[in-house]
């Protein structure tokens, strides 16, 4: 079978296509023929940051496919089942434990940019009915992160307001979930065309963050001075302060992303105190959350926003497209192309 792996130098340009024998399942394991994958900003970090790059690592966390072989003792999966792999292979349910970092697909262990892969039976989830494999491959990281932030940790209620930053994978899944839940969405972007698309998907308010660099003031203005009930904070230190200023008293700020880096916030943390706000660190989610999310997606007939689909042989092009940040929603790969 074929697999892509990170080359000896950091950078997706050095990705290498290699061959290795088909894997076989051990007891309690399942072999999945992967049919599609999607890319996340995290995959750019893994490929390019010298501190994270590991030569030979098979990249990408998000893949979907069909079960082709089950090992001894597996009774929850059958050949032909349509499944997605979990980002944290061993986080099935409950509170996060440090040991789950030891098996983060495409990071601490090999990921899904390969034709066949062995999973422990507990590391798979059924994909929503009617989804093709590329659609299903958008779920394990971006969608589950937005789901965890809004529902597991944020306990989003109908009629509440949600602020989303930019129109990447996490934010657009956040938009779709929030709109389906009856929330009011405010979303920012650097692009008028992307904001128009967000409006067509149900965003009540859009703010061009390039034209309006003080977008937090605009968020407060649009909410009658109150601020929003939830923020999905994907920007990191460069946006945290404005996200906090955008938050209503008693609101929930989900700290998710590092688009502006990993450093400390460029602003005071005190508004968290004065607003009696909740702050959650979100790191994707667990398999039980994935199952609840899949049910919600089916009930609400949600389909992912996929910007572009690349073939299996176009891994470098897919990375370059994501890095260009012109996309809206998700960038996927269909291994049949
Ligand atoms: N903690 C977790 O579990 C978790 C899970 C998934 C992702 N993340 C993190 O969340 C972030 C987003 O991930 P993703 O995969 O959704 O990324 P993505 O699809 O690559 O989205 C990037 C988009 O974000 C917007 N953006 C870029 N810089 C921005 C800034 N300074 N302020 C506001 N918006 C900005 C841009 O949209 P516009 O062109 O529309 O402005 C850009 O296209 C990343 O830092 C990623 O590492 C964390």
mmCIF file of C-alpha atoms and ligand atoms in Angstrom:
data_model
loop_
_atom_site.group_PDB
_atom_site.id
_atom_site.type_symbol
_atom_site.label_atom_id
_atom_site.label_comp_id
_atom_site.label_asym_id
_atom_site.label_seq_id
_atom_site.Cartn_x
_atom_site.Cartn_y
_atom_site.Cartn_z
ATOM 1 C CA UNK A 1 0.000 0.000 0.000
ATOM 2 C CA UNK A 2 0.997 3.630 -0.494
ATOM 3 C CA UNK A 3 1.523 6.203 2.228
ATOM 4 C CA UNK A 4 2.797 9.749 2.460
ATOM 5 C CA UNK A 5 5.348 10.566 5.122
ATOM 6 C CA UNK A 6 7.165 13.665 6.302
ATOM 7 C CA UNK A 7 10.580 14.055 4.680
ATOM 8 C CA UNK A 8 13.908 14.709 6.362
ATOM 9 C CA UNK A 9 13.437 18.510 6.294
ATOM 10 C CA UNK A 10 10.508 20.489 7.781
ATOM 11 C CA UNK A 11 7.972 21.656 5.173
ATOM 12 C CA UNK A 12 5.234 19.938 3.180
ATOM 13 C CA UNK A 13 7.343 20.282 0.032
ATOM 14 C CA UNK A 14 9.491 17.451 1.403
ATOM 15 C CA UNK A 15 6.564 15.013 1.856
ATOM 16 C CA UNK A 16 7.515 11.617 0.393
ATOM 17 C CA UNK A 17 5.247 8.995 -1.194
ATOM 18 C CA UNK A 18 6.393 5.534 -0.098
ATOM 19 C CA UNK A 19 5.227 1.887 -0.215
ATOM 20 C CA UNK A 20 4.889 -0.551 2.667
ATOM 21 C CA UNK A 21 3.176 -3.930 3.198
ATOM 22 C CA UNK A 22 -0.540 -3.926 3.950
ATOM 23 C CA UNK A 23 -1.106 -3.935 7.742
ATOM 24 C CA UNK A 24 -2.938 -6.804 9.477
ATOM 25 C CA UNK A 25 -5.083 -6.466 12.618
ATOM 26 C CA UNK A 26 -4.022 -7.834 15.992
ATOM 27 C CA UNK A 27 -6.530 -8.866 18.664
ATOM 28 C CA UNK A 28 -9.005 -6.038 19.318
ATOM 29 C CA UNK A 29 -7.942 -4.176 16.172
ATOM 30 C CA UNK A 30 -9.540 -3.271 12.864
ATOM 31 C CA UNK A 31 -8.042 -2.488 9.443
ATOM 32 C CA UNK A 32 -9.628 0.462 7.656
ATOM 33 C CA UNK A 33 -9.206 1.139 3.965
ATOM 34 C CA UNK A 34 -8.963 4.922 4.045
ATOM 35 C CA UNK A 35 -10.927 6.617 1.287
ATOM 36 C CA UNK A 36 -10.582 10.304 2.206
ATOM 37 C CA UNK A 37 -8.844 12.740 4.551
ATOM 38 C CA UNK A 38 -9.065 16.398 5.460
ATOM 39 C CA UNK A 39 -6.400 18.882 6.466
ATOM 40 C CA UNK A 40 -6.286 21.112 9.524
ATOM 41 C CA UNK A 41 -4.098 24.071 10.419
ATOM 42 C CA UNK A 42 -2.459 21.742 12.941
ATOM 43 C CA UNK A 43 -1.133 19.644 10.034
ATOM 44 C CA UNK A 44 0.725 22.705 8.751
ATOM 45 C CA UNK A 45 2.291 23.144 12.208
ATOM 46 C CA UNK A 46 3.327 19.467 12.379
ATOM 47 C CA UNK A 47 4.875 19.615 8.920
ATOM 48 C CA UNK A 48 6.673 22.940 9.253
ATOM 49 C CA UNK A 49 7.675 23.591 12.884
ATOM 50 C CA UNK A 50 11.149 22.141 13.503
ATOM 51 C CA UNK A 51 10.122 21.302 17.105
ATOM 52 C CA UNK A 52 7.135 19.230 15.899
ATOM 53 C CA UNK A 53 8.387 17.803 12.615
ATOM 54 C CA UNK A 54 9.340 14.107 12.781
ATOM 55 C CA UNK A 55 10.914 12.592 9.644
ATOM 56 C CA UNK A 56 8.996 9.500 8.536
ATOM 57 C CA UNK A 57 5.782 10.381 10.377
ATOM 58 C CA UNK A 58 2.605 9.674 8.363
ATOM 59 C CA UNK A 59 0.701 12.973 8.673
ATOM 60 C CA UNK A 60 -2.962 14.026 9.085
ATOM 61 C CA UNK A 61 -5.400 13.264 11.886
ATOM 62 C CA UNK A 62 -8.660 13.188 9.938
ATOM 63 C CA UNK A 63 -9.582 10.232 7.777
ATOM 64 C CA UNK A 64 -12.622 8.150 6.841
ATOM 65 C CA UNK A 65 -13.053 4.856 5.079
ATOM 66 C CA UNK A 66 -14.442 1.362 5.347
ATOM 67 C CA UNK A 67 -13.578 -1.555 7.566
ATOM 68 C CA UNK A 68 -11.852 -4.279 5.514
ATOM 69 C CA UNK A 69 -10.663 -6.693 8.249
ATOM 70 C CA UNK A 70 -11.432 -7.219 11.942
ATOM 71 C CA UNK A 71 -9.149 -8.859 14.471
ATOM 72 C CA UNK A 72 -9.940 -11.488 17.077
ATOM 73 C CA UNK A 73 -12.302 -10.258 19.789
ATOM 74 C CA UNK A 74 -13.816 -7.367 17.836
ATOM 75 C CA UNK A 75 -17.585 -7.575 17.827
ATOM 76 C CA UNK A 76 -18.547 -3.906 17.395
ATOM 77 C CA UNK A 77 -17.359 -3.542 13.755
ATOM 78 C CA UNK A 78 -17.945 -5.571 10.596
ATOM 79 C CA UNK A 79 -16.347 -5.575 7.190
ATOM 80 C CA UNK A 80 -17.976 -2.785 5.147
ATOM 81 C CA UNK A 81 -18.776 -0.471 8.078
ATOM 82 C CA UNK A 82 -18.191 3.205 7.220
ATOM 83 C CA UNK A 83 -16.060 4.837 9.889
ATOM 84 C CA UNK A 84 -13.843 7.764 10.859
ATOM 85 C CA UNK A 85 -10.762 7.555 13.068
ATOM 86 C CA UNK A 86 -10.589 9.565 16.299
ATOM 87 C CA UNK A 87 -8.016 12.388 16.651
ATOM 88 C CA UNK A 88 -7.071 11.231 20.184
ATOM 89 C CA UNK A 89 -7.003 7.497 19.532
ATOM 90 C CA UNK A 90 -7.642 6.469 23.139
ATOM 91 C CA UNK A 91 -9.984 9.228 24.414
ATOM 92 C CA UNK A 92 -13.281 7.377 24.404
ATOM 93 C CA UNK A 93 -15.251 9.459 26.927
ATOM 94 C CA UNK A 94 -14.973 11.440 30.172
ATOM 95 C CA UNK A 95 -12.361 13.906 31.334
ATOM 96 C CA UNK A 96 -9.116 14.361 29.379
ATOM 97 C CA UNK A 97 -6.045 12.552 30.683
ATOM 98 C CA UNK A 98 -2.430 13.395 29.886
ATOM 99 C CA UNK A 99 -1.785 9.913 28.484
ATOM 100 C CA UNK A 100 -4.089 10.608 25.519
ATOM 101 C CA UNK A 101 -1.349 12.809 24.044
ATOM 102 C CA UNK A 102 0.676 9.642 23.450
ATOM 103 C CA UNK A 103 -1.651 8.712 20.583
ATOM 104 C CA UNK A 104 -2.703 11.828 18.643
ATOM 105 C CA UNK A 105 -3.028 10.788 14.991
ATOM 106 C CA UNK A 106 -0.587 12.504 12.639
ATOM 107 C CA UNK A 107 1.311 13.941 15.637
ATOM 108 C CA UNK A 108 2.643 11.594 18.298
ATOM 109 C CA UNK A 109 1.665 8.528 16.203
ATOM 110 C CA UNK A 110 1.219 7.930 12.480
ATOM 111 C CA UNK A 111 -1.807 9.499 10.845
ATOM 112 C CA UNK A 112 -4.221 8.769 8.033
ATOM 113 C CA UNK A 113 -2.459 9.862 4.832
ATOM 114 C CA UNK A 114 -2.146 6.236 3.767
ATOM 115 C CA UNK A 115 -4.294 3.658 1.995
ATOM 116 C CA UNK A 116 -4.797 1.270 4.930
ATOM 117 C CA UNK A 117 -4.426 1.711 8.658
ATOM 118 C CA UNK A 118 -4.875 -0.362 11.812
ATOM 119 C CA UNK A 119 -7.046 1.125 14.591
ATOM 120 C CA UNK A 120 -7.973 -0.258 17.996
ATOM 121 C CA UNK A 121 -11.725 -0.940 17.812
ATOM 122 C CA UNK A 122 -12.424 1.854 20.335
ATOM 123 C CA UNK A 123 -10.726 4.482 18.129
ATOM 124 C CA UNK A 124 -13.371 4.469 15.396
ATOM 125 C CA UNK A 125 -16.811 6.042 15.079
ATOM 126 C CA UNK A 126 -19.701 5.527 12.668
ATOM 127 C CA UNK A 127 -19.991 8.337 10.112
ATOM 128 C CA UNK A 128 -23.292 10.189 9.557
ATOM 129 C CA UNK A 129 -25.769 8.576 7.165
ATOM 130 C CA UNK A 130 -25.565 9.999 3.666
ATOM 131 C CA UNK A 131 -22.083 11.463 4.085
ATOM 132 C CA UNK A 132 -19.504 10.569 1.469
ATOM 133 C CA UNK A 133 -16.023 9.785 2.737
ATOM 134 C CA UNK A 134 -14.595 13.255 2.029
ATOM 135 C CA UNK A 135 -17.465 14.825 3.980
ATOM 136 C CA UNK A 136 -16.920 12.385 6.850
ATOM 137 C CA UNK A 137 -13.214 13.192 6.889
ATOM 138 C CA UNK A 138 -13.998 16.813 7.848
ATOM 139 C CA UNK A 139 -15.352 15.709 11.230
ATOM 140 C CA UNK A 140 -12.692 14.266 13.569
ATOM 141 C CA UNK A 141 -10.759 17.464 14.383
ATOM 142 C CA UNK A 142 -12.441 20.681 13.187
ATOM 143 C CA UNK A 143 -16.067 19.683 13.686
ATOM 144 C CA UNK A 144 -15.527 17.876 16.981
ATOM 145 C CA UNK A 145 -13.552 20.846 18.331
ATOM 146 C CA UNK A 146 -16.405 23.248 17.516
ATOM 147 C CA UNK A 147 -18.888 20.725 18.971
ATOM 148 C CA UNK A 148 -16.924 20.328 22.221
ATOM 149 C CA UNK A 149 -16.545 24.090 22.606
ATOM 150 C CA UNK A 150 -20.189 24.949 21.983
ATOM 151 C CA UNK A 151 -22.075 22.037 23.511
ATOM 152 C CA UNK A 152 -19.894 19.867 25.782
ATOM 153 C CA UNK A 153 -18.167 22.718 27.540
ATOM 154 C CA UNK A 154 -20.207 25.784 26.554
ATOM 155 C CA UNK A 155 -23.722 24.333 27.019
ATOM 156 C CA UNK A 156 -24.998 26.548 24.211
ATOM 157 C CA UNK A 157 -28.687 27.441 24.481
ATOM 158 C CA UNK A 158 -31.171 28.530 21.798
ATOM 159 C CA UNK A 159 -31.189 32.334 21.464
ATOM 160 C CA UNK A 160 -27.642 32.808 22.766
ATOM 161 C CA UNK A 161 -25.001 34.579 20.686
ATOM 162 C CA UNK A 162 -21.735 33.141 19.345
ATOM 163 C CA UNK A 163 -18.663 34.950 17.968
ATOM 164 C CA UNK A 164 -16.529 33.100 15.399
ATOM 165 C CA UNK A 165 -13.164 34.319 14.103
ATOM 166 C CA UNK A 166 -12.399 33.785 10.415
ATOM 167 C CA UNK A 167 -13.902 31.254 8.047
ATOM 168 C CA UNK A 168 -11.603 28.229 8.457
ATOM 169 C CA UNK A 169 -12.556 24.685 9.366
ATOM 170 C CA UNK A 170 -13.371 25.132 13.058
ATOM 171 C CA UNK A 171 -15.229 28.421 12.617
ATOM 172 C CA UNK A 172 -17.451 27.248 9.754
ATOM 173 C CA UNK A 173 -18.386 24.066 11.612
ATOM 174 C CA UNK A 174 -19.085 26.351 14.590
ATOM 175 C CA UNK A 175 -21.321 28.489 12.364
ATOM 176 C CA UNK A 176 -23.308 25.483 11.155
ATOM 177 C CA UNK A 177 -23.747 24.003 14.640
ATOM 178 C CA UNK A 178 -24.683 27.324 16.229
ATOM 179 C CA UNK A 179 -27.226 28.204 13.534
ATOM 180 C CA UNK A 180 -28.781 24.729 13.763
ATOM 181 C CA UNK A 181 -29.031 25.148 17.552
ATOM 182 C CA UNK A 182 -30.941 28.421 17.167
ATOM 183 C CA UNK A 183 -28.093 30.701 18.223
ATOM 184 C CA UNK A 184 -27.248 34.105 16.752
ATOM 185 C CA UNK A 185 -23.852 34.120 15.014
ATOM 186 C CA UNK A 186 -21.411 36.968 14.518
ATOM 187 C CA UNK A 187 -18.451 36.028 12.318
ATOM 188 C CA UNK A 188 -15.335 37.908 11.193
ATOM 189 C CA UNK A 189 -13.269 37.449 8.051
ATOM 190 C CA UNK A 190 -10.600 39.173 6.011
ATOM 191 C CA UNK A 191 -12.737 38.674 2.892
ATOM 192 C CA UNK A 192 -16.078 40.202 1.843
ATOM 193 C CA UNK A 193 -16.796 37.220 -0.422
ATOM 194 C CA UNK A 194 -16.347 34.818 2.495
ATOM 195 C CA UNK A 195 -18.570 36.981 4.713
ATOM 196 C CA UNK A 196 -21.286 36.916 2.086
ATOM 197 C CA UNK A 197 -21.093 33.123 2.016
ATOM 198 C CA UNK A 198 -21.285 33.036 5.837
ATOM 199 C CA UNK A 199 -24.443 35.193 5.684
ATOM 200 C CA UNK A 200 -25.969 32.760 3.208
ATOM 201 C CA UNK A 201 -25.337 29.994 5.771
ATOM 202 C CA UNK A 202 -27.176 31.859 8.503
ATOM 203 C CA UNK A 203 -24.677 34.255 10.100
ATOM 204 C CA UNK A 204 -26.712 37.158 11.502
ATOM 205 C CA UNK A 205 -23.787 39.606 11.633
ATOM 206 C CA UNK A 206 -20.541 39.755 9.680
ATOM 207 C CA UNK A 207 -17.495 41.940 10.343
ATOM 208 C CA UNK A 208 -14.566 42.489 7.992
ATOM 209 C CA UNK A 209 -11.644 42.266 10.419
ATOM 210 C CA UNK A 210 -9.304 44.010 7.953
ATOM 211 C CA UNK A 211 -11.603 46.991 7.429
ATOM 212 C CA UNK A 212 -12.588 47.041 11.114
ATOM 213 C CA UNK A 213 -9.458 46.227 13.154
ATOM 214 C CA UNK A 214 -11.351 47.155 16.368
ATOM 215 C CA UNK A 215 -13.826 44.349 15.672
ATOM 216 C CA UNK A 216 -14.501 43.842 19.382
ATOM 217 C CA UNK A 217 -16.069 47.322 19.551
ATOM 218 C CA UNK A 218 -18.216 46.387 16.569
ATOM 219 C CA UNK A 219 -19.281 43.127 18.272
ATOM 220 C CA UNK A 220 -20.371 45.090 21.344
ATOM 221 C CA UNK A 221 -22.168 47.632 19.175
ATOM 222 C CA UNK A 222 -24.065 44.873 17.311
ATOM 223 C CA UNK A 223 -25.111 43.305 20.625
ATOM 224 C CA UNK A 224 -26.384 46.540 22.146
ATOM 225 C CA UNK A 225 -23.261 46.882 24.326
ATOM 226 C CA UNK A 226 -23.757 43.497 26.002
ATOM 227 C CA UNK A 227 -21.262 41.300 24.135
ATOM 228 C CA UNK A 228 -21.674 37.680 23.057
ATOM 229 C CA UNK A 229 -22.428 34.603 25.163
ATOM 230 C CA UNK A 230 -19.753 32.423 23.515
ATOM 231 C CA UNK A 231 -16.485 32.995 21.667
ATOM 232 C CA UNK A 232 -14.618 30.272 19.769
ATOM 233 C CA UNK A 233 -11.142 31.812 20.125
ATOM 234 C CA UNK A 234 -9.034 30.358 17.308
ATOM 235 C CA UNK A 235 -6.615 33.273 16.917
ATOM 236 C CA UNK A 236 -4.432 32.999 20.020
ATOM 237 C CA UNK A 237 -2.386 35.760 21.637
ATOM 238 C CA UNK A 238 -3.049 38.343 18.917
ATOM 239 C CA UNK A 239 -6.840 38.079 19.143
ATOM 240 C CA UNK A 240 -7.448 36.921 22.730
ATOM 241 C CA UNK A 241 -7.798 40.447 24.152
ATOM 242 C CA UNK A 242 -10.426 41.521 21.620
ATOM 243 C CA UNK A 243 -12.237 38.197 22.023
ATOM 244 C CA UNK A 244 -12.389 38.808 25.762
ATOM 245 C CA UNK A 245 -13.627 42.361 25.196
ATOM 246 C CA UNK A 246 -16.334 40.888 22.938
ATOM 247 C CA UNK A 247 -17.593 38.540 25.660
ATOM 248 C CA UNK A 248 -20.722 39.266 27.705
ATOM 249 C CA UNK A 249 -20.693 39.064 31.498
ATOM 250 C CA UNK A 250 -21.123 35.446 32.525
ATOM 251 C CA UNK A 251 -20.137 34.300 29.025
ATOM 252 C CA UNK A 252 -17.955 31.390 27.894
ATOM 253 C CA UNK A 253 -14.679 31.787 26.026
ATOM 254 C CA UNK A 254 -13.360 28.590 24.427
ATOM 255 C CA UNK A 255 -9.605 28.847 23.919
ATOM 256 C CA UNK A 256 -8.844 26.784 20.828
ATOM 257 C CA UNK A 257 -6.322 28.114 18.365
ATOM 258 C CA UNK A 258 -2.899 29.542 17.710
ATOM 259 C CA UNK A 259 -3.279 31.314 14.359
ATOM 260 C CA UNK A 260 -1.211 34.224 15.738
ATOM 261 C CA UNK A 261 1.240 32.049 17.676
ATOM 262 C CA UNK A 262 1.800 30.265 20.988
ATOM 263 C CA UNK A 263 2.898 33.203 23.172
ATOM 264 C CA UNK A 264 1.136 34.848 26.117
ATOM 265 C CA UNK A 265 -1.906 37.049 25.415
ATOM 266 C CA UNK A 266 -1.112 40.632 24.480
ATOM 267 C CA UNK A 267 -3.685 41.928 26.965
ATOM 268 C CA UNK A 268 -4.877 41.719 30.553
ATOM 269 C CA UNK A 269 -6.698 38.643 31.788
ATOM 270 C CA UNK A 270 -8.621 40.692 34.335
ATOM 271 C CA UNK A 271 -11.813 41.094 32.240
ATOM 272 C CA UNK A 272 -12.327 37.339 32.786
ATOM 273 C CA UNK A 273 -12.662 38.113 36.487
ATOM 274 C CA UNK A 274 -14.725 41.272 36.218
ATOM 275 C CA UNK A 275 -17.131 39.507 33.835
ATOM 276 C CA UNK A 276 -17.377 36.387 36.001
ATOM 277 C CA UNK A 277 -16.703 34.574 32.706
ATOM 278 C CA UNK A 278 -15.876 30.920 32.021
ATOM 279 C CA UNK A 279 -12.666 30.027 30.175
ATOM 280 C CA UNK A 280 -12.248 26.534 28.709
ATOM 281 C CA UNK A 281 -9.162 25.092 27.061
ATOM 282 C CA UNK A 282 -10.462 22.889 24.257
ATOM 283 C CA UNK A 283 -8.432 20.105 22.654
ATOM 284 C CA UNK A 284 -10.652 18.406 20.069
ATOM 285 C CA UNK A 285 -12.871 15.905 21.941
ATOM 286 C CA UNK A 286 -13.716 12.272 22.640
ATOM 287 C CA UNK A 287 -15.410 9.467 20.715
ATOM 288 C CA UNK A 288 -18.632 9.794 22.723
ATOM 289 C CA UNK A 289 -18.781 13.456 21.706
ATOM 290 C CA UNK A 290 -18.241 12.424 18.087
ATOM 291 C CA UNK A 291 -21.225 10.066 18.273
ATOM 292 C CA UNK A 292 -23.461 12.800 19.755
ATOM 293 C CA UNK A 293 -22.250 15.220 17.086
ATOM 294 C CA UNK A 294 -22.997 12.728 14.294
ATOM 295 C CA UNK A 295 -26.582 12.366 15.589
ATOM 296 C CA UNK A 296 -26.993 16.172 15.685
ATOM 297 C CA UNK A 297 -25.644 16.444 12.122
ATOM 298 C CA UNK A 298 -28.114 13.823 10.900
ATOM 299 C CA UNK A 299 -31.091 15.344 12.768
ATOM 300 C CA UNK A 300 -30.330 18.807 11.411
ATOM 301 C CA UNK A 301 -29.326 17.621 7.927
ATOM 302 C CA UNK A 302 -26.044 19.529 8.032
ATOM 303 C CA UNK A 303 -23.463 19.022 5.257
ATOM 304 C CA UNK A 304 -19.896 20.260 5.569
ATOM 305 C CA UNK A 305 -18.578 23.238 3.640
ATOM 306 C CA UNK A 306 -15.730 21.768 1.593
ATOM 307 C CA UNK A 307 -13.709 24.349 -0.260
ATOM 308 C CA UNK A 308 -11.734 21.987 -2.483
ATOM 309 C CA UNK A 309 -10.995 18.264 -2.826
ATOM 310 C CA UNK A 310 -7.555 17.029 -3.895
ATOM 311 C CA UNK A 311 -6.520 13.540 -5.039
ATOM 312 C CA UNK A 312 -4.296 11.167 -3.041
ATOM 313 C CA UNK A 313 -1.311 12.072 -5.226
ATOM 314 C CA UNK A 314 -1.803 15.804 -4.581
ATOM 315 C CA UNK A 315 -0.813 15.968 -0.914
ATOM 316 C CA UNK A 316 1.671 18.808 -1.397
ATOM 317 C CA UNK A 317 -0.882 20.819 -3.381
ATOM 318 C CA UNK A 318 -3.496 20.284 -0.646
ATOM 319 C CA UNK A 319 -1.106 21.563 2.037
ATOM 320 C CA UNK A 320 -0.193 24.586 -0.099
ATOM 321 C CA UNK A 321 -3.885 25.381 -0.619
ATOM 322 C CA UNK A 322 -4.566 25.308 3.135
ATOM 323 C CA UNK A 323 -1.480 27.415 3.864
ATOM 324 C CA UNK A 324 -2.673 30.022 1.345
ATOM 325 C CA UNK A 325 -5.696 30.632 3.644
ATOM 326 C CA UNK A 326 -7.985 31.437 0.710
ATOM 327 C CA UNK A 327 -10.260 28.533 1.648
ATOM 328 C CA UNK A 328 -13.718 28.667 3.224
ATOM 329 C CA UNK A 329 -14.406 25.753 5.569
ATOM 330 C CA UNK A 330 -12.484 22.561 4.894
ATOM 331 C CA UNK A 331 -9.822 21.295 2.496
ATOM 332 C CA UNK A 332 -10.209 17.575 1.766
ATOM 333 C CA UNK A 333 -8.528 14.735 -0.145
ATOM 334 C CA UNK A 334 -10.418 11.960 -1.958
ATOM 335 C CA UNK A 335 -8.121 8.937 -2.223
ATOM 336 C CA UNK A 336 -10.063 7.600 -5.216
ATOM 337 C CA UNK A 337 -9.007 10.517 -7.406
HETATM 338 N N1 LIG B 1 -7.469 23.068 20.261
HETATM 339 C C1 LIG B 1 -7.984 22.286 19.316
HETATM 340 O O1 LIG B 1 -8.505 21.213 19.568
HETATM 341 C C2 LIG B 1 -7.941 22.736 17.894
HETATM 342 C C3 LIG B 1 -8.639 22.010 16.920
HETATM 343 C C4 LIG B 1 -8.666 22.506 15.623
HETATM 344 C C5 LIG B 1 -7.972 23.669 15.318
HETATM 345 N N2 LIG B 1 -7.273 24.301 16.287
HETATM 346 C C6 LIG B 1 -6.571 25.547 16.005
HETATM 347 O O2 LIG B 1 -7.558 26.503 15.637
HETATM 348 C C7 LIG B 1 -7.033 27.363 14.622
HETATM 349 C C8 LIG B 1 -7.932 27.264 13.401
HETATM 350 O O3 LIG B 1 -7.785 25.969 12.859
HETATM 351 P P1 LIG B 1 -8.477 25.582 11.469
HETATM 352 O O4 LIG B 1 -8.006 24.227 11.108
HETATM 353 O O5 LIG B 1 -9.914 25.894 11.532
HETATM 354 O O6 LIG B 1 -7.738 26.645 10.522
HETATM 355 P P2 LIG B 1 -7.955 27.019 9.005
HETATM 356 O O7 LIG B 1 -9.026 26.200 8.386
HETATM 357 O O8 LIG B 1 -6.603 27.002 8.374
HETATM 358 O O9 LIG B 1 -8.515 28.517 9.115
HETATM 359 C C9 LIG B 1 -7.702 29.609 8.963
HETATM 360 C C10 LIG B 1 -8.589 30.859 8.771
HETATM 361 O O10 LIG B 1 -8.621 31.611 9.970
HETATM 362 C C11 LIG B 1 -8.720 32.994 9.666
HETATM 363 N N3 LIG B 1 -7.632 33.731 10.320
HETATM 364 C C12 LIG B 1 -6.314 33.646 10.088
HETATM 365 N N4 LIG B 1 -5.640 34.490 10.885
HETATM 366 C C13 LIG B 1 -6.565 35.120 11.642
HETATM 367 C C14 LIG B 1 -6.512 36.130 12.638
HETATM 368 N N5 LIG B 1 -5.348 36.661 13.034
HETATM 369 N N6 LIG B 1 -7.663 36.552 13.184
HETATM 370 C C15 LIG B 1 -8.852 36.031 12.803
HETATM 371 N N7 LIG B 1 -8.968 35.068 11.857
HETATM 372 C C16 LIG B 1 -7.838 34.633 11.288
HETATM 373 C C17 LIG B 1 -8.658 33.126 8.158
HETATM 374 O O11 LIG B 1 -10.012 33.221 7.690
HETATM 375 P P3 LIG B 1 -10.525 34.531 6.900
HETATM 376 O O12 LIG B 1 -9.783 34.553 5.604
HETATM 377 O O13 LIG B 1 -11.985 34.312 6.739
HETATM 378 O O14 LIG B 1 -10.232 35.726 7.767
HETATM 379 C C18 LIG B 1 -8.040 31.801 7.727
HETATM 380 O O15 LIG B 1 -8.416 31.402 6.446
HETATM 381 C C19 LIG B 1 -5.597 26.911 14.416
HETATM 382 O O16 LIG B 1 -4.737 27.669 15.223
HETATM 383 C C20 LIG B 1 -5.592 25.465 14.854
HETATM 384 O O17 LIG B 1 -4.316 25.038 15.258
HETATM 385 C C21 LIG B 1 -7.244 23.856 17.565
#
